CSV table of C-alpha atoms in Angstrom, one decimal:
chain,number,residue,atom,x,y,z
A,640,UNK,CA,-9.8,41.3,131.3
A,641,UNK,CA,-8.5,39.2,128.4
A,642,UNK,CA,-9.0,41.1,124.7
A,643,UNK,CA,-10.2,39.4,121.6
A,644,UNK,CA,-8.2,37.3,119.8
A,645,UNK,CA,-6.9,39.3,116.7
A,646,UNK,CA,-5.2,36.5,114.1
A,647,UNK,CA,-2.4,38.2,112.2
A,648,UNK,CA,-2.7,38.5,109.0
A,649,UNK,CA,0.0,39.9,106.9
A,650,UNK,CA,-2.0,41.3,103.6
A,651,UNK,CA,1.0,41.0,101.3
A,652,UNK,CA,2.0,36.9,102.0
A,653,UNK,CA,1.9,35.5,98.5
A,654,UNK,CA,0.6,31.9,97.7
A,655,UNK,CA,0.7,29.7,94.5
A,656,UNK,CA,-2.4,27.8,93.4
A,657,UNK,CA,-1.7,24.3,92.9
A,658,UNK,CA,-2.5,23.6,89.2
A,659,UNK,CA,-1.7,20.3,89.4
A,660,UNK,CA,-5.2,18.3,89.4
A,661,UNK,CA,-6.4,20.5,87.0
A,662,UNK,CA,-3.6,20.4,84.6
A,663,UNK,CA,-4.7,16.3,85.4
A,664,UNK,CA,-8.0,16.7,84.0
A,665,UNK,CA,-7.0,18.8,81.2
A,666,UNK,CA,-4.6,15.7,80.2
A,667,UNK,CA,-7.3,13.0,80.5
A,668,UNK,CA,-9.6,15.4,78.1
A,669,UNK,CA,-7.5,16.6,75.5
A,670,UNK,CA,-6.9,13.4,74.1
A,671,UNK,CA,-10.6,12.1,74.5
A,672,UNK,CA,-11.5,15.3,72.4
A,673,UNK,CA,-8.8,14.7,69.5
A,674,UNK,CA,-10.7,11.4,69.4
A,675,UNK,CA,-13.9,12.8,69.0
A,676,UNK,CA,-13.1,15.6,67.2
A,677,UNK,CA,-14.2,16.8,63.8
A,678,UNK,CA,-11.9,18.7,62.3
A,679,UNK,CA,-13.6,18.7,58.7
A,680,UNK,CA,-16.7,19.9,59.4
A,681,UNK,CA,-19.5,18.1,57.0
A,682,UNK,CA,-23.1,19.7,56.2
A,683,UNK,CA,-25.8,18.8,53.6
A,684,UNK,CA,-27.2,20.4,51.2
A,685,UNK,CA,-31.3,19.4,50.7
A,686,UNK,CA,-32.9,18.7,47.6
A,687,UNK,CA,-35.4,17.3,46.0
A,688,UNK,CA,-35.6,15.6,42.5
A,689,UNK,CA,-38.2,15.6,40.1
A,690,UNK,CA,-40.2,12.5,41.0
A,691,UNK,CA,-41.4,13.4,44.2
A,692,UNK,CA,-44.6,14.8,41.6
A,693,UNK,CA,-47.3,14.7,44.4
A,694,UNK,CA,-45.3,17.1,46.7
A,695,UNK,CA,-44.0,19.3,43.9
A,696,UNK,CA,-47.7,19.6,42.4
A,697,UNK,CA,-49.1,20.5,45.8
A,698,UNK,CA,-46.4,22.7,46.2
A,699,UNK,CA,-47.0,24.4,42.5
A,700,UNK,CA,-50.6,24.7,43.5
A,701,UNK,CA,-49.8,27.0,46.1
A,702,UNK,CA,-48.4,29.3,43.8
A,703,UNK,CA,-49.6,28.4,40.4
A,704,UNK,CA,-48.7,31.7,38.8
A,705,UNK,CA,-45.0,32.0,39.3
A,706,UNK,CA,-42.1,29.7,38.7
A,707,UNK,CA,-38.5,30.4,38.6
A,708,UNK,CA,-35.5,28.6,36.9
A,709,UNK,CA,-32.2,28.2,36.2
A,710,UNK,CA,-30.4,27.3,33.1
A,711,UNK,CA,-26.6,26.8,34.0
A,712,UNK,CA,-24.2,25.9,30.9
A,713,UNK,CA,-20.7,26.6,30.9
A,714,UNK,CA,-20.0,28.0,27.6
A,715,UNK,CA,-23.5,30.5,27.1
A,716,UNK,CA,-23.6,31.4,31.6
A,717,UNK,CA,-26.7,31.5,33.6
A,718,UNK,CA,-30.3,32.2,32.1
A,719,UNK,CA,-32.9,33.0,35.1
A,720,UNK,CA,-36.0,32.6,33.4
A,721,UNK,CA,-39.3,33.7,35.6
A,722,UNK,CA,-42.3,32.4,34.3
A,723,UNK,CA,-45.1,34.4,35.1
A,724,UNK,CA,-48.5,33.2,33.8
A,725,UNK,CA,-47.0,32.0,30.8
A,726,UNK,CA,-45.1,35.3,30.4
A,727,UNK,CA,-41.7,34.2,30.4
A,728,UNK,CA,-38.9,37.0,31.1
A,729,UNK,CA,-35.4,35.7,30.7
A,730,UNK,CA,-32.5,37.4,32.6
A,731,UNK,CA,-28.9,36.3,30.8
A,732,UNK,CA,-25.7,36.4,33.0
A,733,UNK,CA,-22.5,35.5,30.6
A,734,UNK,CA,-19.1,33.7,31.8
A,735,UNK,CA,-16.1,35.7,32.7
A,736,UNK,CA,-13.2,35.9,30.3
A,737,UNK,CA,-11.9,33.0,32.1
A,738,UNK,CA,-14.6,30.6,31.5
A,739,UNK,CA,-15.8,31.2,35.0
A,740,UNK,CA,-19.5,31.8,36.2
A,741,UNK,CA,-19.9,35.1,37.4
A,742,UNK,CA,-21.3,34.3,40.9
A,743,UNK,CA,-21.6,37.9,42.1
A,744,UNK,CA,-23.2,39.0,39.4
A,745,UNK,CA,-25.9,35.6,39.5
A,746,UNK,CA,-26.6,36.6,43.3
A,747,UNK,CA,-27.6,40.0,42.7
A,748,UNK,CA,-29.5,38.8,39.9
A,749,UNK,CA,-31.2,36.8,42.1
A,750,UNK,CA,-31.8,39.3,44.8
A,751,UNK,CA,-34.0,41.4,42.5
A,752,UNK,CA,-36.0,38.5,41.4
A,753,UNK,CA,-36.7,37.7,45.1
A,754,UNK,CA,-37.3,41.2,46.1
A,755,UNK,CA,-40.2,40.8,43.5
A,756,UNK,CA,-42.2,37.2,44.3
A,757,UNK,CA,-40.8,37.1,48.2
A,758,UNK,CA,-43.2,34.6,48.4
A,759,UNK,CA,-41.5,31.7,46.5
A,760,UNK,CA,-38.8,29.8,47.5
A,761,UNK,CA,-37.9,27.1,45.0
A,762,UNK,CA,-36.0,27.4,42.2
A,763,UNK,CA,-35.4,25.0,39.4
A,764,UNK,CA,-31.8,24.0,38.3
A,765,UNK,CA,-31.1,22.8,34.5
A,766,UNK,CA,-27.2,22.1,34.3
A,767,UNK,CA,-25.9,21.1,31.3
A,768,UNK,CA,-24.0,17.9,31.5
A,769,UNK,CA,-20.4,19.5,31.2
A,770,UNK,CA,-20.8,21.3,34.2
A,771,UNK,CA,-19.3,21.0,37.5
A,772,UNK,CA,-20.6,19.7,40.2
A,773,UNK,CA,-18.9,22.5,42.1
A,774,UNK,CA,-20.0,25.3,40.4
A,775,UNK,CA,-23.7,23.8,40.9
A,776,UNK,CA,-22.9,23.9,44.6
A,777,UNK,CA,-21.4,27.7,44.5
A,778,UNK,CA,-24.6,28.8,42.7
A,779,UNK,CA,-27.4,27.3,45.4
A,780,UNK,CA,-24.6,28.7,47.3
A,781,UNK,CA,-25.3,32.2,45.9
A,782,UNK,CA,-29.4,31.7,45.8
A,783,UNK,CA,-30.1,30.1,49.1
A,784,UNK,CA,-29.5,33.2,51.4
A,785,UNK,CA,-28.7,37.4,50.7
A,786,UNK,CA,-25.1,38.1,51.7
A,787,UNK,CA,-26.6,42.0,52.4
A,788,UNK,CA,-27.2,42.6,55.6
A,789,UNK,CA,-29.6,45.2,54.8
A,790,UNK,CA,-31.7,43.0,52.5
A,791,UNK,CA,-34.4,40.9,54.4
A,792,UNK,CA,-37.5,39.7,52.6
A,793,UNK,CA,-41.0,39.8,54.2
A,794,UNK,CA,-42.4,36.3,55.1
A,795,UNK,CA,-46.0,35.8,56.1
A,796,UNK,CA,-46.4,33.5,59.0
A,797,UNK,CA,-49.2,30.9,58.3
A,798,UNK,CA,-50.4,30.5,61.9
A,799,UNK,CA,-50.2,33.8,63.5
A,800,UNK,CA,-50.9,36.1,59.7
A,801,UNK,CA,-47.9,38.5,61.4
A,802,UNK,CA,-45.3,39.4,58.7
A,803,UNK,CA,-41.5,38.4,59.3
A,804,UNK,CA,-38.4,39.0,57.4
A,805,UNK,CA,-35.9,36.2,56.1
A,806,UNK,CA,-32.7,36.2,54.6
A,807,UNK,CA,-33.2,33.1,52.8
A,808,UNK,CA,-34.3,34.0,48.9
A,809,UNK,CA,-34.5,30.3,47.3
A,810,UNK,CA,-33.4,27.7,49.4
A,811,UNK,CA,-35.5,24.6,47.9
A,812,UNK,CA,-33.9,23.6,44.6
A,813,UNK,CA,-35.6,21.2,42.5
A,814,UNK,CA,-32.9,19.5,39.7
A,815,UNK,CA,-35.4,19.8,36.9
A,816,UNK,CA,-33.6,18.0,34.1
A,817,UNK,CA,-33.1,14.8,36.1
A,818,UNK,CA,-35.2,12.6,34.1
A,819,UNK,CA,-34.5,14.3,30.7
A,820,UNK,CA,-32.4,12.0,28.3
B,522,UNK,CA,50.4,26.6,90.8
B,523,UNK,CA,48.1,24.7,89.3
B,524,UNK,CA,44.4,26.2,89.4
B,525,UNK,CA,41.7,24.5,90.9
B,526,UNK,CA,38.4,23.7,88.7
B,527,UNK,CA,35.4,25.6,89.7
B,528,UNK,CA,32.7,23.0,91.2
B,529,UNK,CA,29.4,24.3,91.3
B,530,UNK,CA,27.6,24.0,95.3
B,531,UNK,CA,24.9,20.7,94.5
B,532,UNK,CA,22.9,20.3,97.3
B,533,UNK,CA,21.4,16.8,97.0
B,534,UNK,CA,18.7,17.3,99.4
B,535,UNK,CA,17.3,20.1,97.4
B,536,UNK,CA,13.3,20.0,95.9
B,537,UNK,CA,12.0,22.3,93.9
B,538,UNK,CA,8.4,22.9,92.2
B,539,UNK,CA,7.6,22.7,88.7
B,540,UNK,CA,6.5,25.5,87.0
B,541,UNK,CA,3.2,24.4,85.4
B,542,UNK,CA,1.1,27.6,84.5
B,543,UNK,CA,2.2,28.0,81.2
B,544,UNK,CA,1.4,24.4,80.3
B,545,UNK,CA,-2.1,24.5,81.7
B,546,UNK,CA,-2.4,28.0,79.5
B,547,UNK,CA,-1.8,25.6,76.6
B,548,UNK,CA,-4.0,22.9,77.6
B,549,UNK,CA,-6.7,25.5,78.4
B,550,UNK,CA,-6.6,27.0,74.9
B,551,UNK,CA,-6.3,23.9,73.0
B,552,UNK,CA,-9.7,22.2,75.1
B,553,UNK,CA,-11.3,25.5,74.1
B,554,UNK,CA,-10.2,24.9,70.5
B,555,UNK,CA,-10.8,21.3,70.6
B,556,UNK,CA,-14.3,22.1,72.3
B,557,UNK,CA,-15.2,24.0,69.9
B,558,UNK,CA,-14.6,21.1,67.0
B,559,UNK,CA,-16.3,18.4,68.8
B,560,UNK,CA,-19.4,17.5,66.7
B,561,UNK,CA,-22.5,17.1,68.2
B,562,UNK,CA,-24.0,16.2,65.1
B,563,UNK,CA,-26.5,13.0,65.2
B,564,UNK,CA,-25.0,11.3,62.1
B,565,UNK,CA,-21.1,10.7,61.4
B,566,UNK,CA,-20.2,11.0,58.0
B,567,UNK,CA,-16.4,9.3,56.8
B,568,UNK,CA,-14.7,10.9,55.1
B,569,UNK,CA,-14.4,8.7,51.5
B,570,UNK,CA,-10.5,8.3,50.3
B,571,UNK,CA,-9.6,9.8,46.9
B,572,UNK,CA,-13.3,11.4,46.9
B,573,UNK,CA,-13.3,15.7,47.7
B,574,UNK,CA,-16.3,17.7,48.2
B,575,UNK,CA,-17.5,20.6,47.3
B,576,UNK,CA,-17.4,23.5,50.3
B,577,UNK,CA,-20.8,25.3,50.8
B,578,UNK,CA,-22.2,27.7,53.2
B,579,UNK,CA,-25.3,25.4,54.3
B,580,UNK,CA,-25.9,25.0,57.7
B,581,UNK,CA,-27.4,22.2,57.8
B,582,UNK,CA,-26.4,19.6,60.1
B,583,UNK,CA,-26.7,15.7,58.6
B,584,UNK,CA,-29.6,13.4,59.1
B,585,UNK,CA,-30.2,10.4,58.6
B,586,UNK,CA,-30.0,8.0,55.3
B,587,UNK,CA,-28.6,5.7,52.6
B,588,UNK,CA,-24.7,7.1,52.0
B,589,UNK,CA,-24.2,6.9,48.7
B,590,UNK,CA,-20.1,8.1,47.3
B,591,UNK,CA,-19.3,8.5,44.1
B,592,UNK,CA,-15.3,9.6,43.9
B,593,UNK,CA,-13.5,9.7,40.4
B,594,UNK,CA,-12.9,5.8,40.5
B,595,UNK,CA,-15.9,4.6,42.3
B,596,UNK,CA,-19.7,4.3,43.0
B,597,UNK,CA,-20.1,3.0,46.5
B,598,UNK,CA,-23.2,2.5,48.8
B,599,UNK,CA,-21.4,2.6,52.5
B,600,UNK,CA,-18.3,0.9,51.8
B,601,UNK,CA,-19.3,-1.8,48.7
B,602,UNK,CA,-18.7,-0.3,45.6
B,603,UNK,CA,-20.9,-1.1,42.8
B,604,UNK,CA,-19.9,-0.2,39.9
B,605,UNK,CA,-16.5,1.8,38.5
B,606,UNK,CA,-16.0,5.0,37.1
B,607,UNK,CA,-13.2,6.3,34.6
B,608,UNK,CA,-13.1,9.2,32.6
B,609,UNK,CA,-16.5,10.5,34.2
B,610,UNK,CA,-18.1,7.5,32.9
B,611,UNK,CA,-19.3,4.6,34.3
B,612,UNK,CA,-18.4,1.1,33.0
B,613,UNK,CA,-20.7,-0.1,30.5
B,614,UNK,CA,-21.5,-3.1,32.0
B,615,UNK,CA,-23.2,-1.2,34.8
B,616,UNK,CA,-25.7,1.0,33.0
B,617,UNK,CA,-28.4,-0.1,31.5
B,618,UNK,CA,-28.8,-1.2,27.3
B,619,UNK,CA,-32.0,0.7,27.0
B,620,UNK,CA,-31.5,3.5,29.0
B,621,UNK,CA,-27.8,5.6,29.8
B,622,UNK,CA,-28.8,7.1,32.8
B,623,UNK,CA,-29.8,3.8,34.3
B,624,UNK,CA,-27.4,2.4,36.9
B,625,UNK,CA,-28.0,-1.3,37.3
B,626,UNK,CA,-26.2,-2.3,40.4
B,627,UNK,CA,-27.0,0.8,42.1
B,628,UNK,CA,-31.2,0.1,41.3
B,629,UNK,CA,-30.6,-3.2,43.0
B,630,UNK,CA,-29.0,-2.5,45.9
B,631,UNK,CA,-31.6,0.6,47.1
B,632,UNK,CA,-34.5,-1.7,46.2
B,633,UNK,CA,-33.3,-4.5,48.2
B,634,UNK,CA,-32.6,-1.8,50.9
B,635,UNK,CA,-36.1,-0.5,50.0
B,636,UNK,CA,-37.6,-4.3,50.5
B,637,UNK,CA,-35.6,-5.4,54.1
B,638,UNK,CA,-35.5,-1.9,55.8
B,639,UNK,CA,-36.8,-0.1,58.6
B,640,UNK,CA,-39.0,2.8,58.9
B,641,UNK,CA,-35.9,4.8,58.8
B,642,UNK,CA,-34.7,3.7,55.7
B,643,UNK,CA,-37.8,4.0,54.0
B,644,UNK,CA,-37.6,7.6,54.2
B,645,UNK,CA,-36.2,7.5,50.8
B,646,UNK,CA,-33.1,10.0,51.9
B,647,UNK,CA,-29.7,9.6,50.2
B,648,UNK,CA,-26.7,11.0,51.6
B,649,UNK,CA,-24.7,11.8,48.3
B,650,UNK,CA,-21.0,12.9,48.8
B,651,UNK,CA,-19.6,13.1,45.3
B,652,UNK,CA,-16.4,14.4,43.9
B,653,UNK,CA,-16.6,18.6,43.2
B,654,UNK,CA,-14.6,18.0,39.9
B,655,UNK,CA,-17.4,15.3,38.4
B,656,UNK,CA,-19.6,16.9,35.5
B,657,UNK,CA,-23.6,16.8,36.6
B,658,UNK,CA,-24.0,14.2,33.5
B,659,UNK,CA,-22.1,11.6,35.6
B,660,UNK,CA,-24.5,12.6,38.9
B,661,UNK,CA,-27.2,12.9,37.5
B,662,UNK,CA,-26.9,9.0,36.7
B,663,UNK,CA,-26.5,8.3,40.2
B,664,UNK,CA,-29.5,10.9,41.0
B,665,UNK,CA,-31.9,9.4,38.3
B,666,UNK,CA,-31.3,5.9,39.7
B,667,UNK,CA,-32.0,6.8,43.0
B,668,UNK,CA,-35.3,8.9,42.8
B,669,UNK,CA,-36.6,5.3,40.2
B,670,UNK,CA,-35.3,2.9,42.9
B,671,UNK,CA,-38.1,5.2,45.7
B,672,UNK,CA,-34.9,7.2,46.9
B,673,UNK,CA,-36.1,10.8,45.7
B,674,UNK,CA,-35.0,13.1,49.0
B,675,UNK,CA,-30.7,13.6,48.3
B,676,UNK,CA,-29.4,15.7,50.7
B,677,UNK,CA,-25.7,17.1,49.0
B,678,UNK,CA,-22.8,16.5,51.7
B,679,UNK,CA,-20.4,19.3,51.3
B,680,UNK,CA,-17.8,20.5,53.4
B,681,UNK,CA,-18.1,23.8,55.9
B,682,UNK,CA,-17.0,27.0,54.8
B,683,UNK,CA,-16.7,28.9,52.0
């Protein structure tokens, strides 16, 4: 009686993968990528100016009570005035000895007035005319989202009524003094 | 006696294989890297020369509107420039007799944009990449002209990262 045919196989036969067709594709793609690529990476910033009066009033009308703003001048520092009912309460934050804004210092700042009105989210930005446009960018920087981790404000969803947290403290700014001569 | 010179054994017939695994390790990791650059962002925003932005954390991906650039030289809309800029001020034949923060040539071009657009256009967005040393005096020109010309939505470009 004739046995089974057993194929031999020896277990420790080494074989080499042939790389070549994919080292072929990698070729074709890496220069259709360096094409396409963006290397500096641009984003945007949204704002809204002052003349847009029928959204800003609607908005305002939501929450009549409580507005929040920003006086940014590069010799006195930041004033964050929150204007409560007419009862203003001005928080000062001076320059650094080397004529610097103190951006740490503005962020906390900041945090403590959003832990108190979590339900607003615009602030209002007065510049003076001397300062720079990237210092105005490193402060909505500093008030658009908490850098704590541990720090999340409550948010009330409008459809559901369920509360959520946010990290994001004042992320619509409004430049105020637009239209001001 | 004189010594014989050594001559290496050449066998002509000889192949051999290249050794490519190191090179695709390259390749791999640079189309990871490259992968990971490509933007998959709707709208392409050029870079403008002589013009650098701010850096912000934003994560906001661009959309759609009227680029506007204004670089220390230079106020342009897309690649026309209307109106020059030195010392952080614009040349007085541009602004406006009556009013300083009234940019002529900028008013015209967004309301002729305004007039012959599409829906998309009217949308009243400006894409405004601006130079991060120019003081808000010389923007806010640019933004008063827009939000009077029906352009009042300015979305800030800025570059990624801190």
């Amino acid at each position: 009686m004739a046995g089974r045919y057993k194929p031999n196989i020896n277990h420790n036969s080494e074989f080499e993968l042939d790389l070549a067709p994919l080292l072929a594709v990698m070729v074709k793609l890496v220069p259709v990528l360096l094409v396409s690529s963006a290397f500096v990476q641009m984003m945007i910033i949204e704002t809204e100016l002052p003349q847009v009066v029928q959204q800003a009033l609607a908005k305002q009308d939501i929450n009549p009570k409580v507005t929040i703003s920003m006086e940014i001048d590069k010799k006195q520092g930041v004033n964050i005035i929150v204007n409560e009912a007419g009862n203003e309460k001005i928080k000062q934050i001076s320059m650094l000895p080397k004529n610097e804004f103190d951006f740490e210092k503005i962020h906390l700042a900041i945090q403590e007035i959003k832990k108190l009105h979590p339900e607003i989210f615009k602030i209002e930005f007065n510049p003076s005319a001397d300062v720079s446009y990237k210092d105005i960018v490193k402060i909505m920087d500093e008030v658009r989202k908490t850098k704590s981790n541990d720090i999340r404000f409550p948010v009330k969803d409008e459809k559901t009524g369920q509360l959520s947290n946010t990290d994001y403290m004042f992320p619509e700014v409004i430049f105020a003094n637009t239209l001001e001569g | 006696m004189r010594r014989t010179r050594y001559k290496p054994e050449i066998k002509r017939n000889q192949t051999f294989a290249l050794n490519i695994t190191s090179m695709t390790d390259m390749f791999t990791i640079l189309l990871v890297f490259l992968l990971q650059t490509y933007n998959t962002s709707e709208v392409q925003i050029e870079n403008v020369m002589g013009l650098r932005l701010p850096s912000s954390n934003t994560e906001k991906n661009p959309v759609y509107g009227v680029k506007i650039s204004l670089s220390q030289d230079e106020l342009k809309l897309d690649q026309t420039i209307l109106a020059h800029v030195k010392n952080n001020e614009f040349e007085s034949g541009s602004i406006d007799n009556n009013d300083s923060n009234f940019i002529k040539p900028l008013f015209t071009a967004l309301q002729k944009i305004n007039n012959e657009s599409t829906s998309k256009d009217k949308l009243g967005r400006i894409l405004f990449q601006a130079d991060q040393e120019l003081p808000y005096a010389t923007l806010r020109k640019v933004m008063y002209t827009a939000s009077q010309a029906g352009f009042p939505n300015l979305k800030l470009v800025t570059v990624a990262g801190n």
